[in-house]
Structures are given as structure tokens and as C-alpha cells.
Coordinates of N, CA and C in Angstrom, one line a residue:
Q2 N -6.1 -32.7 3.4 CA -5.6 -32.2 1.8 C -4.3 -30.9 2.9
V3 N -3.6 -31.3 2.7 CA -2.4 -30.6 3.3 C -1.9 -28.8 2.6
Q4 N -2.1 -27.5 3.4 CA -2.7 -26.8 2.6 C -1.4 -26.0 3.3
L5 N -1.0 -24.8 3.1 CA 0.3 -23.8 3.4 C 0.1 -22.6 2.9
V6 N -0.3 -21.5 3.8 CA -1.0 -20.3 3.4 C 0.0 -19.2 4.1
E7 N 0.8 -18.4 3.3 CA 1.6 -17.7 3.5 C 0.8 -16.1 3.5
S8 N 1.2 -15.2 4.4 CA 0.7 -13.5 4.6 C 1.2 -13.1 4.9
G9 N 1.3 -11.5 5.1 CA 1.9 -10.5 5.6 C 3.1 -9.9 4.8
G10 N 3.0 -10.0 3.6 CA 3.6 -10.0 2.0 C 3.3 -8.3 2.2
G11 N 4.3 -7.7 1.2 CA 3.4 -5.9 0.7 C 4.6 -5.4 0.3
L12 N 4.3 -3.6 -0.1 CA 5.4 -3.0 0.0 C 5.6 -2.2 0.8
V13 N 7.6 -2.1 1.2 CA 7.9 -1.6 2.2 C 8.8 -0.8 2.0
Q14 N 9.1 0.1 2.5 CA 10.5 1.3 1.9 C 12.0 0.4 2.5
P15 N 13.0 0.6 1.7 CA 14.2 0.3 2.4 C 14.1 0.8 3.8
G16 N 14.8 -0.1 4.5 CA 14.9 -0.2 5.9 C 13.5 -0.5 6.9
G17 N 12.8 -0.9 6.0 CA 11.7 -1.0 6.4 C 11.6 -2.4 7.3
S18 N 10.4 -2.7 7.9 CA 10.2 -4.3 8.3 C 9.2 -4.9 7.7
L19 N 8.8 -6.2 7.8 CA 8.1 -7.0 7.5 C 8.1 -8.1 8.5
R20 N 6.9 -8.6 8.5 CA 6.6 -10.5 9.4 C 5.3 -10.8 8.5
L21 N 6.2 -12.3 7.8 CA 5.4 -13.0 7.1 C 5.2 -14.1 7.8
S22 N 3.7 -14.8 7.9 CA 3.6 -15.7 8.6 C 3.4 -17.1 7.4
C23 N 3.2 -18.0 8.2 CA 2.6 -19.2 7.2 C 1.8 -20.4 8.0
T24 N 0.7 -20.5 7.8 CA -0.1 -21.5 8.5 C -0.2 -22.5 8.1
V25 N 0.0 -23.7 8.5 CA -0.1 -25.2 8.0 C -1.5 -25.8 8.6
S26 N -1.7 -26.6 7.4 CA -3.3 -27.1 7.8 C -2.6 -28.5 7.1
G27 N -3.7 -29.8 7.3 CA -4.0 -30.9 6.6 C -2.0 -31.8 7.5
F28 N -2.0 -31.2 8.2 CA -0.7 -32.3 9.0 C -0.4 -31.9 9.8
T29 N 0.5 -32.3 10.9 CA 0.6 -31.8 11.8 C 2.3 -31.2 12.1
M30 N 2.6 -30.1 12.4 CA 4.0 -29.0 12.0 C 5.2 -30.0 12.3
D31 N 5.1 -30.0 13.7 CA 5.8 -30.6 15.0 C 7.0 -31.1 14.2
Y32 N 6.7 -32.2 14.1 CA 8.1 -32.4 13.7 C 8.7 -32.5 11.7
H33 N 7.9 -31.7 11.3 CA 8.4 -31.3 10.3 C 9.5 -30.1 10.3
A34 N 10.4 -30.0 9.1 CA 11.5 -29.1 9.1 C 10.8 -28.1 8.3
M35 N 10.6 -26.6 8.4 CA 9.8 -25.7 8.0 C 11.0 -24.6 7.2
G36 N 10.5 -24.2 5.8 CA 11.8 -23.6 5.2 C 10.9 -22.1 4.6
W37 N 12.0 -20.9 4.4 CA 11.1 -20.0 3.6 C 12.5 -19.8 2.1
F38 N 11.6 -19.9 1.6 CA 12.3 -19.6 0.2 C 11.9 -18.3 -0.7
R39 N 13.0 -17.9 -1.6 CA 12.5 -16.6 -2.4 C 12.6 -16.6 -4.1
Q40 N 11.9 -16.0 -4.6 CA 12.1 -15.8 -6.4 C 11.7 -14.7 -6.7
A41 N 13.2 -14.3 -7.6 CA 12.7 -12.8 -8.2 C 12.5 -13.6 -9.2
P42 N 11.8 -12.5 -10.1 CA 12.1 -12.2 -11.7 C 13.1 -12.7 -12.2
G43 N 13.1 -13.4 -13.0 CA 14.1 -13.9 -13.7 C 15.1 -15.1 -13.0
K44 N 14.8 -15.5 -11.7 CA 16.1 -16.2 -10.5 C 15.3 -17.1 -10.4
E45 N 16.5 -18.0 -10.2 CA 16.3 -19.0 -9.9 C 15.4 -19.2 -7.9
R46 N 14.4 -20.1 -7.9 CA 14.1 -20.0 -6.4 C 15.5 -20.3 -5.5
E47 N 15.5 -19.3 -4.6 CA 16.7 -19.5 -3.3 C 16.0 -19.7 -1.9
G48 N 16.9 -20.5 -1.2 CA 16.5 -20.6 -0.1 C 17.3 -19.2 0.9
V49 N 16.1 -19.2 2.1 CA 16.2 -17.8 2.8 C 16.6 -18.3 4.3
S50 N 15.9 -18.9 4.6 CA 16.1 -19.4 6.1 C 15.2 -20.9 6.5
C51 N 15.9 -21.6 7.1 CA 14.8 -22.8 7.8 C 15.0 -23.4 8.6
I52 N 13.8 -24.0 10.1 CA 14.2 -24.1 11.4 C 13.7 -25.9 11.1
D53 N 14.4 -26.5 12.1 CA 14.2 -27.9 12.0 C 12.9 -28.0 13.4
G54 N 12.6 -29.3 12.8 CA 11.3 -29.5 13.9 C 11.2 -30.1 15.3
T55 N 12.9 -30.3 15.2 CA 13.1 -31.1 16.5 C 13.4 -29.9 18.0
I56 N 14.9 -29.5 17.4 CA 15.5 -28.8 18.6 C 15.1 -27.5 18.3
G57 N 14.4 -26.7 17.2 CA 15.1 -25.9 16.5 C 16.1 -25.0 16.0
S58 N 16.7 -26.2 15.6 CA 17.7 -25.1 15.0 C 17.6 -24.4 14.0
T59 N 18.5 -23.6 13.4 CA 17.8 -22.7 12.2 C 19.3 -22.4 11.1
Y60 N 18.3 -21.7 10.2 CA 19.8 -21.8 9.4 C 19.3 -20.3 8.3
Y61 N 20.3 -19.6 7.9 CA 20.1 -18.4 7.5 C 20.8 -18.0 6.1
S62 N 20.5 -17.9 4.7 CA 21.6 -17.2 3.6 C 22.5 -16.8 4.3
D63 N 23.4 -15.9 3.7 CA 24.3 -15.0 4.1 C 23.5 -13.8 3.9
S64 N 22.6 -13.9 3.1 CA 22.4 -12.7 2.1 C 21.1 -11.6 3.3
V65 N 20.6 -13.0 4.1 CA 19.8 -12.4 4.9 C 20.1 -12.6 6.6
K66 N 21.3 -13.1 6.5 CA 21.6 -13.5 7.9 C 22.1 -11.7 8.7
G67 N 21.3 -11.9 10.2 CA 21.4 -10.6 11.1 C 20.5 -9.9 11.1
R68 N 19.6 -9.9 10.0 CA 18.5 -9.1 9.1 C 17.0 -9.7 9.8
F69 N 17.4 -11.4 9.1 CA 15.9 -11.4 9.3 C 15.8 -12.7 10.3
T70 N 14.1 -13.2 10.8 CA 14.8 -14.5 12.2 C 13.6 -15.3 11.9
I71 N 13.9 -16.5 11.8 CA 12.8 -17.9 11.5 C 12.4 -17.8 12.7
S72 N 11.1 -18.1 13.3 CA 10.8 -18.8 14.5 C 9.4 -19.4 14.5
R73 N 8.6 -20.3 15.0 CA 7.8 -21.5 14.8 C 6.7 -21.6 16.2
D74 N 5.8 -21.8 15.9 CA 4.9 -21.9 17.2 C 3.8 -23.4 16.5
N75 N 4.6 -24.5 17.1 CA 3.8 -25.8 17.0 C 2.7 -25.8 17.1
A76 N 2.0 -24.8 18.0 CA 0.6 -25.1 18.7 C -0.3 -24.5 17.6
K77 N 0.3 -22.9 17.1 CA -0.6 -22.9 15.6 C -0.6 -23.5 14.8
N78 N 0.3 -23.9 14.9 CA 1.0 -25.2 13.1 C 1.1 -23.8 12.4
T79 N 2.1 -22.5 12.6 CA 2.7 -21.5 12.1 C 4.1 -21.3 12.5
V80 N 4.9 -21.1 11.4 CA 6.0 -20.4 11.2 C 6.2 -19.5 10.5
Y81 N 6.9 -18.4 10.9 CA 7.3 -16.8 10.8 C 8.5 -16.8 10.4
L82 N 8.6 -15.5 8.9 CA 9.6 -14.9 9.1 C 9.8 -13.4 9.7
Q83 N 10.4 -13.1 10.4 CA 10.6 -11.4 10.9 C 11.8 -11.3 10.0
M84 N 11.4 -9.9 9.0 CA 12.5 -9.4 7.9 C 12.4 -8.1 8.6
N85 N 14.0 -7.4 9.0 CA 14.1 -6.2 9.4 C 15.3 -5.7 8.1
S86 N 15.2 -4.5 8.4 CA 16.4 -3.8 7.6 C 16.0 -4.3 5.7
L87 N 15.2 -4.1 5.5 CA 14.6 -5.0 4.1 C 15.3 -3.9 2.9
K88 N 15.9 -4.1 2.2 CA 16.7 -3.8 1.3 C 15.8 -4.2 0.0
P89 N 16.2 -3.1 -1.3 CA 15.7 -3.9 -2.8 C 15.5 -4.8 -3.2
E90 N 17.4 -5.6 -2.5 CA 17.7 -6.6 -2.8 C 17.0 -7.7 -2.6
D91 N 15.8 -7.8 -1.7 CA 14.8 -8.5 -0.8 C 13.5 -9.0 -2.0
T92 N 13.5 -8.0 -2.7 CA 12.2 -7.5 -3.3 C 12.0 -9.6 -4.2
A93 N 10.9 -10.5 -4.0 CA 10.6 -11.4 -4.6 C 9.4 -12.1 -3.8
I94 N 8.7 -13.1 -4.9 CA 7.9 -14.6 -3.9 C 8.7 -14.9 -3.0
Y95 N 8.1 -15.2 -1.9 CA 8.5 -15.5 -0.7 C 7.3 -16.5 -0.2
Y96 N 8.0 -18.0 -0.3 CA 6.9 -19.3 -0.1 C 7.5 -20.1 0.8
C97 N 6.3 -20.7 2.1 CA 7.0 -21.5 3.1 C 7.2 -23.4 2.4
A98 N 7.9 -23.8 2.8 CA 7.8 -25.4 2.0 C 7.8 -26.5 4.0
A99 N 7.9 -26.9 3.8 CA 7.5 -28.3 5.0 C 8.4 -29.6 4.3
A100 N 9.4 -29.8 5.2 CA 10.3 -31.1 4.8 C 10.1 -31.8 5.8
L101 N 10.6 -33.1 6.1 CA 10.9 -34.1 6.9 C 11.9 -33.6 7.6
S102 N 13.0 -33.4 7.4 CA 14.1 -32.7 7.9 C 14.8 -31.1 7.3
I103 N 15.4 -30.6 8.2 CA 15.9 -29.8 7.6 C 16.6 -29.7 6.5
A104 N 17.3 -28.7 5.8 CA 17.4 -28.8 4.1 C 17.2 -27.3 3.4
T105 N 18.2 -26.8 3.0 CA 18.4 -25.2 2.5 C 17.9 -25.8 0.7
S106 N 17.8 -27.1 0.3 CA 17.8 -27.1 -0.8 C 16.3 -27.3 -1.3
P107 N 15.7 -26.3 -2.0 CA 14.5 -26.5 -2.5 C 13.7 -28.1 -2.3
G108 N 14.5 -29.1 -3.0 CA 14.0 -30.3 -4.0 C 13.8 -31.4 -2.5
W109 N 14.3 -30.8 -1.2 CA 14.0 -31.6 -0.2 C 12.5 -31.5 0.3
Y110 N 12.0 -30.2 -0.1 CA 10.7 -29.9 0.4 C 9.5 -30.6 0.3
D111 N 8.2 -31.4 0.8 CA 7.6 -31.7 0.2 C 6.4 -31.1 -0.2
Y112 N 5.9 -30.0 0.3 CA 4.4 -29.3 0.4 C 5.0 -28.0 0.6
W113 N 4.1 -26.7 0.0 CA 4.3 -25.8 -0.6 C 3.5 -25.0 -0.5
G114 N 3.7 -23.3 0.0 CA 2.2 -22.5 -0.3 C 2.6 -21.6 -1.5
Q115 N 1.8 -21.4 -1.5 CA 1.0 -20.5 -2.9 C 2.1 -19.5 -3.0
G116 N 2.8 -18.5 -2.1 CA 3.8 -17.6 -2.1 C 2.8 -16.0 -1.7
T117 N 3.6 -15.0 -1.4 CA 3.2 -14.1 -1.1 C 4.3 -13.1 -1.6
Q118 N 4.3 -11.9 -2.1 CA 5.2 -10.7 -2.3 C 5.4 -10.2 -1.5
V119 N 6.6 -9.5 -1.7 CA 7.3 -8.9 -0.8 C 8.0 -8.2 -1.6
T120 N 8.1 -6.6 -1.4 CA 8.6 -5.8 -2.9 C 8.9 -4.7 -1.6
V121 N 10.3 -4.2 -2.0 CA 11.0 -3.6 -1.2 C 11.4 -1.9 -2.2
S122 N 10.8 -1.4 -2.4 CA 10.8 0.1 -3.1 C 10.6 1.4 -2.9
S123 N 11.5 2.6 -2.7 CA 10.8 3.9 -2.3 C 10.0 4.7 -3.4

């Protein structure tokens, strides 16, 4: 049974940091691209960052570039999203997902986690 379980969300003040983790079970993450997406109330799900399964190429949306860093530890079947300099507009449910190749569109991803809430507020 394939499972992706996110953790690390919470409430943080503007300018603060959080690190999200996504642990995968039921398949080997090594050859899958992994992505982080987010969805705020009333908005569509948007791509935040993704990382290739082989050479580690990464992508970041313009809104998070320079603040967020994606990484993966295949030995632990875990992908991370380090989020620094958080802003109120980063508030959303964050989802991790797996795909056969790196992509920015949610439609390319086959497996999804249940999401973790990130709230940036003073």
C-alpha cells in the first residue's frame, strides 16, 4: 500500500522557519520525482517545488525561490522542504506527491499525501 505522510507543519510568525518532511512507504522513492504543492482556501493547488529522482534537479516557483529548499534522502525514503523567511501568503495546506518524472503540474503526480497545515501569522 502506497503512503505518503507529511509532517512538520504548524503555526509560525512571519520571518520564521519550518521544515516539512514527507516519508514514503509502499514503493521505492529512488526513481521517482517528488514534489511539494500547496493549496490555500479558495485557491487552486499550486506547485511549490520539485526534485528529480535521478540527478537531483530542482524547481522552485517564483514565489518561494530563494526562501525554500527541497531535498531528499532516498535511504530514508523521505523528502524535505525547508521553508525560511515565511510570509503570511505562504499559509496553506502543503502536500507532497510522487511522479515518474519531474513536473510542475499536479496532474502528473500519481501519489499524494494527506497534507499538513502551515499557518504564518503574528
